[in-house]
Amino acid sequence: EAGVTQSPTHLIKTRGQQVTLRCSPISGHTSVYWYQQALGLGLQFLLWYDEGEERNRGNFPPRFSGRQFPNYSSELNVNALELEDSALYLCASRSRDLRSNQPQHFGDGTRLSIL
Amino acid sequence: AQSVTQLGSHVSVSEGALVLLRCNYSSSVPPYLFWYVQYPNQGLQLLLKYTSAATLVKGINGFEAEFKKSETSFHLTKPSAHMSDAAEYFCASSNSGGYQKVTFGTGTKLQVIP
């Protein structure tokens, strides 16, 4: 079974630019979560999509946005990049099996560096 | 609202010594609980999960965790640390129900000293 895949693995941008990160969930998983992991700040919840809808949003400005496609893959868009956006962005997918609790499965992330 | 607290952002143990990483949860009803491990420049990997079937949960790589309702704890242990266990460990909780929100702890970095 293929795991969660994220692309690209590394990205270098400059301040003010825009970036799009991509995530393909495990086959059969309908929920996709996005997290930001900046140095020293732990895992910060960004967005949660399920069945194509945004279900929850973390405490991030509107320039962080995303969407989920009919095939359940997802994009995270960040506009007007700032230096503090430098981080590892992790995507996780999860089965929406109501009979038992299922864990999130993580990709290896996209390392975004802002110069 | 549910939350998890990990005591100790950094823990150091000698190779071969007991590993104990602490996690306490806060929830009005017992949640589902997880431990994840993150190696440098990688995503999080599931170590084990508690889903109320048994209070002692065995995971991968020799780790286990015990759910104690009276202490609202779910501490992670391993009898003998290996150098390869050096990583960051995250405790997480999830409420029951259809739309399940997952809350992560702040993480504990484990250093294994040879």
Tab-separated table of C-alpha atoms in Angstrom:
chain	number	residue	atom	x	y	z
A	1	GLU	CA	0.000	0.000	0.000
A	2	ALA	CA	1.463	3.341	-1.000
A	3	GLY	CA	1.810	5.814	1.833
A	4	VAL	CA	1.058	9.509	1.907
A	5	THR	CA	3.112	11.286	-0.739
A	6	GLN	CA	4.040	14.939	-0.716
A	7	SER	CA	5.640	17.080	-3.378
A	8	PRO	CA	7.990	18.735	-3.737
A	9	THR	CA	10.350	17.498	-1.017
A	10	HIS	CA	12.268	20.757	-0.852
A	11	LEU	CA	11.461	24.262	-1.986
A	12	ILE	CA	13.280	27.574	-1.802
A	13	LYS	CA	11.351	30.800	-2.229
A	14	THR	CA	11.841	34.466	-1.514
A	15	ARG	CA	9.695	36.811	0.538
A	16	GLY	CA	6.457	37.840	-1.131
A	17	GLN	CA	6.270	34.867	-3.449
A	18	GLN	CA	3.516	32.282	-3.515
A	19	VAL	CA	3.878	28.518	-3.131
A	20	THR	CA	1.707	25.442	-3.660
A	21	LEU	CA	2.365	22.191	-1.852
A	22	ARG	CA	0.727	18.938	-2.829
A	23	CYS	CA	-0.382	15.860	-0.979
A	24	SER	CA	-1.750	12.512	-2.110
A	25	PRO	CA	-3.412	10.512	0.666
A	26	ILE	CA	-3.380	6.785	1.159
A	27	SER	CA	-5.894	5.100	-1.109
A	28	GLY	CA	-9.277	4.975	0.628
A	29	HIS	CA	-8.532	7.806	3.012
A	30	THR	CA	-10.923	10.721	2.751
A	31	SER	CA	-9.459	13.093	5.346
A	32	VAL	CA	-6.350	15.180	4.795
A	33	TYR	CA	-4.621	17.257	7.459
A	34	TRP	CA	-1.916	19.895	7.033
A	35	TYR	CA	0.585	20.835	9.732
A	36	GLN	CA	3.415	23.331	9.966
A	37	GLN	CA	6.497	22.300	11.903
A	38	ALA	CA	8.771	25.275	12.334
A	39	LEU	CA	12.009	24.999	14.261
A	40	GLY	CA	11.307	24.993	17.973
A	41	LEU	CA	7.542	25.438	17.592
A	42	GLY	CA	6.324	21.859	17.491
A	43	LEU	CA	3.529	20.617	15.297
A	44	GLN	CA	1.029	23.373	14.482
A	45	PHE	CA	-2.309	22.364	12.984
A	46	LEU	CA	-3.116	24.238	9.775
A	47	LEU	CA	-6.098	22.747	7.951
A	48	TRP	CA	-8.315	19.690	7.854
A	49	TYR	CA	-10.222	18.573	4.786
A	50	ASP	CA	-12.716	15.778	4.587
A	51	GLU	CA	-14.834	14.765	1.603
A	52	GLY	CA	-13.786	17.911	-0.228
A	53	GLU	CA	-14.836	20.302	2.526
A	54	GLU	CA	-12.721	22.338	4.936
A	55	ARG	CA	-13.673	20.979	8.384
A	56	ASN	CA	-11.370	22.910	10.657
A	57	ARG	CA	-8.691	25.547	10.507
A	58	GLY	CA	-5.839	26.362	12.828
A	59	ASN	CA	-4.745	29.785	13.989
A	60	PHE	CA	-3.083	30.906	10.775
A	61	PRO	CA	-3.684	33.986	8.620
A	62	PRO	CA	-5.893	33.806	5.494
A	63	ARG	CA	-2.859	33.752	3.221
A	64	PHE	CA	-2.681	30.069	4.150
A	65	SER	CA	-5.363	28.278	2.192
A	66	GLY	CA	-5.999	24.983	0.517
A	67	ARG	CA	-8.412	22.677	-1.112
A	68	GLN	CA	-9.210	19.023	-1.511
A	69	PHE	CA	-9.972	17.518	-4.884
A	70	PRO	CA	-12.563	14.837	-5.780
A	71	ASN	CA	-9.810	12.187	-5.676
A	72	TYR	CA	-9.062	13.365	-2.080
A	73	SER	CA	-5.649	14.757	-2.919
A	74	SER	CA	-4.987	18.183	-1.505
A	75	GLU	CA	-3.073	21.392	-2.076
A	76	LEU	CA	-1.814	23.886	0.436
A	77	ASN	CA	-1.287	27.409	-0.880
A	78	VAL	CA	0.667	30.078	0.889
A	79	ASN	CA	0.621	33.624	-0.484
A	80	ALA	CA	2.888	36.557	0.305
A	81	LEU	CA	5.542	34.355	1.862
A	82	GLU	CA	7.282	35.634	4.981
A	83	LEU	CA	10.559	34.528	6.523
A	84	GLU	CA	8.726	32.867	9.421
A	85	ASP	CA	6.953	30.565	6.960
A	86	SER	CA	10.169	28.579	6.696
A	87	ALA	CA	9.227	25.163	8.053
A	88	LEU	CA	8.546	21.531	7.342
A	89	TYR	CA	4.973	21.199	6.080
A	90	LEU	CA	3.477	17.841	6.852
A	91	CYS	CA	0.426	16.264	5.330
A	92	ALA	CA	-1.443	13.401	6.957
A	93	SER	CA	-4.356	11.311	5.787
A	94	ARG	CA	-6.874	9.327	7.717
A	95	SER	CA	-9.614	6.843	7.149
A	96	ARG	CA	-13.045	8.095	8.083
A	97	ASP	CA	-13.987	4.708	9.507
A	98	LEU	CA	-16.661	5.365	12.107
A	99	ARG	CA	-16.429	1.870	13.606
A	100	SER	CA	-13.055	2.429	15.173
A	101	ASN	CA	-10.615	5.193	15.611
A	102	GLN	CA	-7.914	5.342	13.008
A	103	PRO	CA	-4.621	7.184	13.345
A	104	GLN	CA	-3.289	9.779	10.978
A	105	HIS	CA	-0.668	8.603	8.530
A	106	PHE	CA	1.990	11.144	7.657
A	107	GLY	CA	4.010	11.920	4.591
A	108	ASP	CA	7.653	12.923	4.825
A	109	GLY	CA	6.822	16.567	4.338
A	110	THR	CA	7.919	19.482	2.192
A	111	ARG	CA	10.826	21.524	3.509
A	112	LEU	CA	10.118	25.160	2.623
A	113	SER	CA	12.894	27.695	2.990
A	114	ILE	CA	12.243	31.404	2.591
A	115	LEU	CA	15.191	33.622	1.725
B	1	ALA	CA	-11.708	20.668	24.849
B	2	GLN	CA	-9.264	17.811	24.784
B	3	SER	CA	-5.544	18.361	25.172
B	4	VAL	CA	-2.354	16.419	25.786
B	5	THR	CA	0.634	17.483	27.835
B	6	GLN	CA	4.067	15.996	27.384
B	7	LEU	CA	6.324	16.515	30.377
B	8	GLY	CA	9.895	17.227	29.378
B	9	SER	CA	10.812	18.647	25.997
B	10	HIS	CA	14.166	16.832	26.174
B	11	VAL	CA	14.976	13.500	27.790
B	12	SER	CA	18.407	11.872	27.908
B	13	VAL	CA	19.013	8.228	28.726
B	14	SER	CA	22.018	5.969	28.516
B	15	GLU	CA	22.055	3.168	25.992
B	16	GLY	CA	20.462	0.129	27.614
B	17	ALA	CA	18.556	2.161	30.194
B	18	LEU	CA	14.797	2.423	30.596
B	19	VAL	CA	13.026	4.937	28.403
B	20	LEU	CA	10.055	6.746	29.968
B	21	LEU	CA	8.296	9.515	28.083
B	22	ARG	CA	5.341	11.096	29.827
B	23	CYS	CA	1.979	12.082	28.410
B	24	ASN	CA	-1.107	13.250	30.250
B	25	TYR	CA	-4.437	13.864	28.579
B	26	SER	CA	-7.270	16.127	29.473
B	27	SER	CA	-10.663	15.072	28.314
B	28	SER	CA	-14.141	14.712	29.726
B	29	VAL	CA	-14.326	11.213	28.302
B	30	PRO	CA	-11.409	8.860	27.730
B	31	PRO	CA	-10.100	9.682	24.276
B	32	TYR	CA	-8.260	7.620	21.781
B	33	LEU	CA	-4.516	8.064	22.294
B	34	PHE	CA	-1.488	7.664	20.058
B	35	TRP	CA	2.274	7.866	20.176
B	36	TYR	CA	4.222	8.883	17.106
B	37	VAL	CA	7.969	9.036	16.437
B	38	GLN	CA	9.712	11.472	14.115
B	39	TYR	CA	13.236	10.911	12.864
B	40	PRO	CA	15.157	13.890	11.451
B	41	ASN	CA	13.776	15.237	8.196
B	42	GLN	CA	10.967	12.698	8.128
B	43	GLY	CA	7.274	12.646	8.821
B	44	LEU	CA	5.663	11.150	11.892
B	45	GLN	CA	5.427	7.387	12.180
B	46	LEU	CA	2.811	5.680	14.330
B	47	LEU	CA	4.325	3.764	17.246
B	48	LEU	CA	1.143	2.572	18.915
B	49	LYS	CA	-2.457	3.475	19.628
B	50	TYR	CA	-4.913	3.016	22.470
B	51	THR	CA	-8.523	2.423	21.537
B	52	SER	CA	-9.928	1.041	24.822
B	53	ALA	CA	-9.462	-2.638	23.970
B	54	ALA	CA	-6.592	-3.063	26.447
B	55	THR	CA	-4.879	-0.708	28.853
B	56	LEU	CA	-1.369	-1.954	28.011
B	57	VAL	CA	-0.589	-1.356	24.379
B	58	LYS	CA	2.418	-2.787	22.603
B	59	GLY	CA	3.838	-0.981	19.633
B	60	ILE	CA	6.681	-1.231	17.200
B	61	ASN	CA	10.387	-1.183	17.996
B	62	GLY	CA	9.833	-2.582	21.513
B	63	PHE	CA	7.822	0.369	22.805
B	64	GLU	CA	4.703	0.052	24.901
B	65	ALA	CA	2.343	2.404	26.702
B	66	GLU	CA	-0.109	1.983	29.554
B	67	PHE	CA	-3.407	3.820	29.764
B	68	LYS	CA	-4.200	4.844	33.335
B	69	LYS	CA	-7.576	6.506	33.652
B	70	SER	CA	-7.069	7.362	37.326
B	71	GLU	CA	-3.941	9.321	36.433
B	72	THR	CA	-5.153	10.494	32.984
B	73	SER	CA	-1.825	9.291	31.673
B	74	PHE	CA	-0.513	7.369	28.700
B	75	HIS	CA	3.243	7.158	29.275
B	76	LEU	CA	5.523	5.540	26.699
B	77	THR	CA	8.183	3.099	27.844
B	78	LYS	CA	10.901	0.876	26.476
B	79	PRO	CA	12.960	-1.400	28.741
B	80	SER	CA	16.298	-0.848	27.025
B	81	ALA	CA	17.187	2.173	24.899
B	82	HIS	CA	19.042	1.766	21.625
B	83	MET	CA	20.974	4.452	19.812
B	84	SER	CA	18.441	4.191	16.994
B	85	ASP	CA	15.679	5.343	19.382
B	86	ALA	CA	17.047	8.890	19.310
B	87	ALA	CA	14.211	10.893	17.780
B	88	GLU	CA	11.324	13.157	18.700
B	89	TYR	CA	8.212	11.566	20.154
B	90	PHE	CA	4.708	12.989	20.021
B	91	CYS	CA	1.673	12.023	22.047
B	92	ALA	CA	-1.710	12.690	20.442
B	93	SER	CA	-5.342	12.343	21.372
B	94	SER	CA	-8.516	12.088	19.372
B	95	ASN	CA	-12.092	12.364	20.497
B	96	SER	CA	-14.548	9.676	19.581
B	97	GLY	CA	-17.180	10.238	16.999
B	98	GLY	CA	-17.365	10.850	13.309
B	99	TYR	CA	-15.516	14.105	12.844
B	100	GLN	CA	-12.494	13.451	14.970
B	101	LYS	CA	-10.151	16.264	15.834
B	102	VAL	CA	-6.617	15.166	16.683
B	103	THR	CA	-4.555	17.116	19.179
B	104	PHE	CA	-0.772	16.682	19.377
B	105	GLY	CA	1.508	17.286	22.310
B	106	THR	CA	4.531	19.533	21.992
B	107	GLY	CA	6.906	16.626	21.569
B	108	THR	CA	9.797	15.157	23.548
B	109	LYS	CA	13.243	14.807	22.035
B	110	LEU	CA	14.953	11.648	23.205
B	111	GLN	CA	18.734	11.599	23.326
B	112	VAL	CA	20.462	8.255	23.808
B	113	ILE	CA	23.950	8.472	25.261
B	114	PRO	CA	26.393	5.697	24.367
